[in-house]
Short mmCIF file of C-alpha atoms in Angstrom, two decimals:
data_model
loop_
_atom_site.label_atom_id
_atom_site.label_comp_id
_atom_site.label_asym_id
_atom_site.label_seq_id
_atom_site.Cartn_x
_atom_site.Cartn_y
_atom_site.Cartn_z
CA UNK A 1 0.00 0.00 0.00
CA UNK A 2 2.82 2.03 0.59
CA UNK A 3 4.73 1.52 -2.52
CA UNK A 4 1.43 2.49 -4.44
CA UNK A 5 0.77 5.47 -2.75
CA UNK A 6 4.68 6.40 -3.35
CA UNK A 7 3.70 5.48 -7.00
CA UNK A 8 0.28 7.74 -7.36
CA UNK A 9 2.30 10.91 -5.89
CA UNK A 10 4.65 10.53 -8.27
CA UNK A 11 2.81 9.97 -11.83
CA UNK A 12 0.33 12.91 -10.38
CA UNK A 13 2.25 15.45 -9.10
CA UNK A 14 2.60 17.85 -11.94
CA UNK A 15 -1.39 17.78 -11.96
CA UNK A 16 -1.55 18.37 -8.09
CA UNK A 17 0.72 21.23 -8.47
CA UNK A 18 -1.30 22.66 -12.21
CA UNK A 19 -4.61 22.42 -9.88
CA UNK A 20 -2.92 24.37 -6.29
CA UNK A 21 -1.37 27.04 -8.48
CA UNK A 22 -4.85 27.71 -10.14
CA UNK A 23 -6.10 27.77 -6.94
CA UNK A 24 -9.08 25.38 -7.12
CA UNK A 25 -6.97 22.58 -4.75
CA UNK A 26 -9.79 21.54 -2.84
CA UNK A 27 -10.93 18.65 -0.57
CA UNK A 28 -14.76 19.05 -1.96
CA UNK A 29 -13.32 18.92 -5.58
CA UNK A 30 -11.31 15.62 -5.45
CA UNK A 31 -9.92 14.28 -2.44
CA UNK A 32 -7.37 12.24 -4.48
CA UNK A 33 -5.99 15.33 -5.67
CA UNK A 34 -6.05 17.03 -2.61
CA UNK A 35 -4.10 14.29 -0.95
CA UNK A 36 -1.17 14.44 -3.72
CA UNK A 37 -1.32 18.42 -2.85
CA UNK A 38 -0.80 18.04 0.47
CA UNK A 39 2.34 14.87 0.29
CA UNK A 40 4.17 16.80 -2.27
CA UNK A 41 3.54 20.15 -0.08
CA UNK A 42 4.93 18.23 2.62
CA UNK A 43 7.88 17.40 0.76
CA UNK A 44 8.70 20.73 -0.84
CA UNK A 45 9.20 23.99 -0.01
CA UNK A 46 7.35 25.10 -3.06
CA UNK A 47 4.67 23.21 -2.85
CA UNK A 48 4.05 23.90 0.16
CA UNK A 49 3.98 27.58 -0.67
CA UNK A 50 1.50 27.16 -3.46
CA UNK A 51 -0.82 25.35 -1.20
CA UNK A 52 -0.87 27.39 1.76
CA UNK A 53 -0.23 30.97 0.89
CA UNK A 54 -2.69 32.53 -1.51
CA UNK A 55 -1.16 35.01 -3.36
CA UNK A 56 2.10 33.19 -3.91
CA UNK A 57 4.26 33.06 -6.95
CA UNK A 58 7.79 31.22 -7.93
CA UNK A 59 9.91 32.69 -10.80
CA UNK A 60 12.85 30.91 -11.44
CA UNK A 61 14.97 32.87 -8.85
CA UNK A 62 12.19 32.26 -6.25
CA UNK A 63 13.08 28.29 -7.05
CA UNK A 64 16.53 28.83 -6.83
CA UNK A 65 16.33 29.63 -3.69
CA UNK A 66 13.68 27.51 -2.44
CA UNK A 67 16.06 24.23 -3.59
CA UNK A 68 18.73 25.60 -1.39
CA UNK A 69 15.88 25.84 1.18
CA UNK A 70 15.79 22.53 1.13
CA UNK A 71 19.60 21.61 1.32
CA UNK A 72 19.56 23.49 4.67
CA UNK A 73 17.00 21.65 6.15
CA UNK A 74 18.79 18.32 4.93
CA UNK A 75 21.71 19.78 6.54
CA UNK A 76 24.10 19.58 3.47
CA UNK A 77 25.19 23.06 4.42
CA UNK A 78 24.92 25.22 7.44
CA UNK A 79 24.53 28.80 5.77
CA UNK A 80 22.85 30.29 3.12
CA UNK A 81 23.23 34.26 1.93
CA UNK A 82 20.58 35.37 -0.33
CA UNK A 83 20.32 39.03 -1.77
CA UNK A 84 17.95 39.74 -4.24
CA UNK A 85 16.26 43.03 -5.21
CA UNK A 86 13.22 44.44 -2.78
CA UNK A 87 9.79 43.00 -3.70
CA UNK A 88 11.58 39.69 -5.26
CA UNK A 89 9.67 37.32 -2.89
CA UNK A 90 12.65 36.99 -0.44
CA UNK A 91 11.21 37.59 3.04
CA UNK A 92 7.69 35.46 2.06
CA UNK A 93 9.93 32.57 1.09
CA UNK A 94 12.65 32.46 3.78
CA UNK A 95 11.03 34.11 6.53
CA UNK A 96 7.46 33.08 6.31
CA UNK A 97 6.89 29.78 4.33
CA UNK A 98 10.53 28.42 5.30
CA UNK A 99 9.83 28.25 8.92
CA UNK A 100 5.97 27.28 8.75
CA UNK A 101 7.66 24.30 6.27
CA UNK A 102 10.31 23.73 8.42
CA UNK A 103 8.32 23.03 11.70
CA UNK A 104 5.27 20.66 9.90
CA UNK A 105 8.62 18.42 9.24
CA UNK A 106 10.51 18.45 12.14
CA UNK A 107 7.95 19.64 15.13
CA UNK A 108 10.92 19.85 18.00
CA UNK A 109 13.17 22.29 16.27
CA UNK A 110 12.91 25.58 17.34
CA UNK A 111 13.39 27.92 14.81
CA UNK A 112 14.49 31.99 15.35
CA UNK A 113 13.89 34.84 12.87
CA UNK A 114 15.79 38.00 13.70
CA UNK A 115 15.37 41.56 11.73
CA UNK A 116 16.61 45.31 12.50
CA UNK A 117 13.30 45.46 14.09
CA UNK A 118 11.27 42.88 16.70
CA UNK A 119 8.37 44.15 15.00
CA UNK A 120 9.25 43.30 11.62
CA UNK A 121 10.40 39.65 12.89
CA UNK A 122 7.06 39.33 14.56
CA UNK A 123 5.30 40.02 11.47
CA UNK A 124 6.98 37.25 9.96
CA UNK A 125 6.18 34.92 12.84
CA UNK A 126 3.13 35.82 13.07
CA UNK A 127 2.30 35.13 9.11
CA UNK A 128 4.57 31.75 9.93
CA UNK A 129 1.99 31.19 12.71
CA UNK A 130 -1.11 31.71 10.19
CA UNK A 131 0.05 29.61 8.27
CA UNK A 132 0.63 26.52 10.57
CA UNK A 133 -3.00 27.30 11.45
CA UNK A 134 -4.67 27.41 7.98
CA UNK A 135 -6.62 24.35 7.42
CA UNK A 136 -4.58 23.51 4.09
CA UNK A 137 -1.60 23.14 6.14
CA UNK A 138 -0.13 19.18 5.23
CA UNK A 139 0.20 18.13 8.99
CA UNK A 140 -2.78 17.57 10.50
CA UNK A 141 -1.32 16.33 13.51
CA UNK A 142 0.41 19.72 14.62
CA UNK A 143 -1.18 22.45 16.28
CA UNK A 144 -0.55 25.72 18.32
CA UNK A 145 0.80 25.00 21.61
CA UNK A 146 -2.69 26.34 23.80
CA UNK A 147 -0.29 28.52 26.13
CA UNK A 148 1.10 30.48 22.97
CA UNK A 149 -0.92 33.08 22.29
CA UNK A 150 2.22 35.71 21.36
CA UNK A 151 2.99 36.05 17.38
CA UNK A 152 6.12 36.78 18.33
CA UNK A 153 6.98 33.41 20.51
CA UNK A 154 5.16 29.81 19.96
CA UNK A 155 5.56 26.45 20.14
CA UNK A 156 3.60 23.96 18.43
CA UNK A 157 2.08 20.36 19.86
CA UNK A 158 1.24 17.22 17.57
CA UNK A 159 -0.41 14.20 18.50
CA UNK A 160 1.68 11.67 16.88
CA UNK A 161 5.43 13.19 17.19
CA UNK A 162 8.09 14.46 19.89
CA UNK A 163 6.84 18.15 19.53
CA UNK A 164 8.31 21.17 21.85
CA UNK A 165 9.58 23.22 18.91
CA UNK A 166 8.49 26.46 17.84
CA UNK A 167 9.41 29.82 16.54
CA UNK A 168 10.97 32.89 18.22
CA UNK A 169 11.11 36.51 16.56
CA UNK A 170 13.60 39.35 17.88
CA UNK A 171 15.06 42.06 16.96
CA UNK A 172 18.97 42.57 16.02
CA UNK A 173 20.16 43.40 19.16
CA UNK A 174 18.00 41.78 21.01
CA UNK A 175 18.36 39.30 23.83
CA UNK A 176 18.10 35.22 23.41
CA UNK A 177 20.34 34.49 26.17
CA UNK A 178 19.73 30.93 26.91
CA UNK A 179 18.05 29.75 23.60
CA UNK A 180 19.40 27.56 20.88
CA UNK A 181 18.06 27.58 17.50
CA UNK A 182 17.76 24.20 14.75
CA UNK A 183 17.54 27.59 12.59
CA UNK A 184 18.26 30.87 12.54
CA UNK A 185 17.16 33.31 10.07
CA UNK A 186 18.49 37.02 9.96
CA UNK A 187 16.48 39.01 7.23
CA UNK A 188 16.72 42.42 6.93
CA UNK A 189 19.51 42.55 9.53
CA UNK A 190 20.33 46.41 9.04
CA UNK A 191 17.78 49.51 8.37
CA UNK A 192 18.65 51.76 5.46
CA UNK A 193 21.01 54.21 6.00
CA UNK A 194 22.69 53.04 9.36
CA UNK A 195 25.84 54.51 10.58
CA UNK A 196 28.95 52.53 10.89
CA UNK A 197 28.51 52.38 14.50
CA UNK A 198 25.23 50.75 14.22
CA UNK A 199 26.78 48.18 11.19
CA UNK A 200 29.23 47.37 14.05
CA UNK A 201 26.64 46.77 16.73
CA UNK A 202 24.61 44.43 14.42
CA UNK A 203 27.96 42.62 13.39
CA UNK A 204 28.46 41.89 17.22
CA UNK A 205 25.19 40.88 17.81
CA UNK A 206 25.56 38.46 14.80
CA UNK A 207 29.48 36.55 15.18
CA UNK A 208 29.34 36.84 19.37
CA UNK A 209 25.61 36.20 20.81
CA UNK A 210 23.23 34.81 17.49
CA UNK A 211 26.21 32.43 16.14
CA UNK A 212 29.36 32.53 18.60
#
């Protein structure tokens, strides 16, 4: 049964991921389909993306990305720079989808986003969060820890796995004295037009407390 099933994902994907990017992936439409959707979205960065967040898109520098994503997770490599333009999809990828991915597969890492600003890390979070709550999300066994009701700090539960992961948002600067992170992402680690001082003070932050 489970070499079939294995088999059906395969020889349907493309379809599952033709019917979430049209945005008509739906249970009430064909539950076959929907359950294709919802392995490969559990597999993939991207297809997870295309299933859970509405609006989102993947140009071929978006899936660039996304397959080094995925190499971090597997743990091939332990650090990944990415600069693109402004508006190129960067922070929805790697700061929002990435982590909300990250935790439906492993449920006990603990995952931290830092930016120049807590506030801008807690929107991430707190879209991360959404996301984990959104009834398309693949893992049906995870859910929001009942004592986190902070954007900014959660942990999740699940029902069928070791689960005390979660994901913490700060600002550059900022104290996490006594935490340890599976991930870390830093996006947006300096506001425009900082003085050298302040490049210096984020660089600290960054090589002696966030990655000693």
């Amino acid at each position: 049964m489970q070499l079939s099933m294995e088999i059906k994902v395969e020889a349907t994907g493309e379809r599952a991921r033709d019917l979430a990017t049209a945005g008509i992936m739906s249970a009430a439409i064909d539950p076959i389909v929907d359950l294709v959707g919802a392995t490969l979205a559990q597999r993939h960065v991207l297809d997870f993306g295309r299933r859970v967040y509405r609006v989102f898109q993947d140009p071929p520098h978006v899936r660039f990305i996304a397959a080094e994503l995925e190499a971090i997770e597997r743990g091939e490599f332990d650090t990944l720079d990415v600069n693109v333009p402004v508006r190129h999809g960067k922070s929805v990828l790697c700061s929002q989808i990435f982590p909300a991915w990250c935790i439906g597969r492993h449920p006990d890492w603990s995952i931290g986003i830092a930016s120049h600003a807590e506030s801008l890390a807690t929107l991430h979070s707190r879209v991360a969060k959404s996301l984990i709550e959104d009834e398309r999300y693949p893992w049906d066994d995870i859910t929001i820890a009942a004592d986190s009701s902070s954007n900014s700090r959660f942990n999740v539960t699940s029902k069928m796995r070791p689960a005390d992961g979660g994901l913490y948002a700060v600002g550059v600067g900022g104290s996490i004295t006594g935490r340890g992170f599976n991930i870390l992402i830093v996006d947006d680690a300096l506001h425009d037009g900082l003085s050298q001082a302040e490049r210096d003070k984020a660089r600290a932050w960054f090589t002696e407390i966030a990655t000693p």
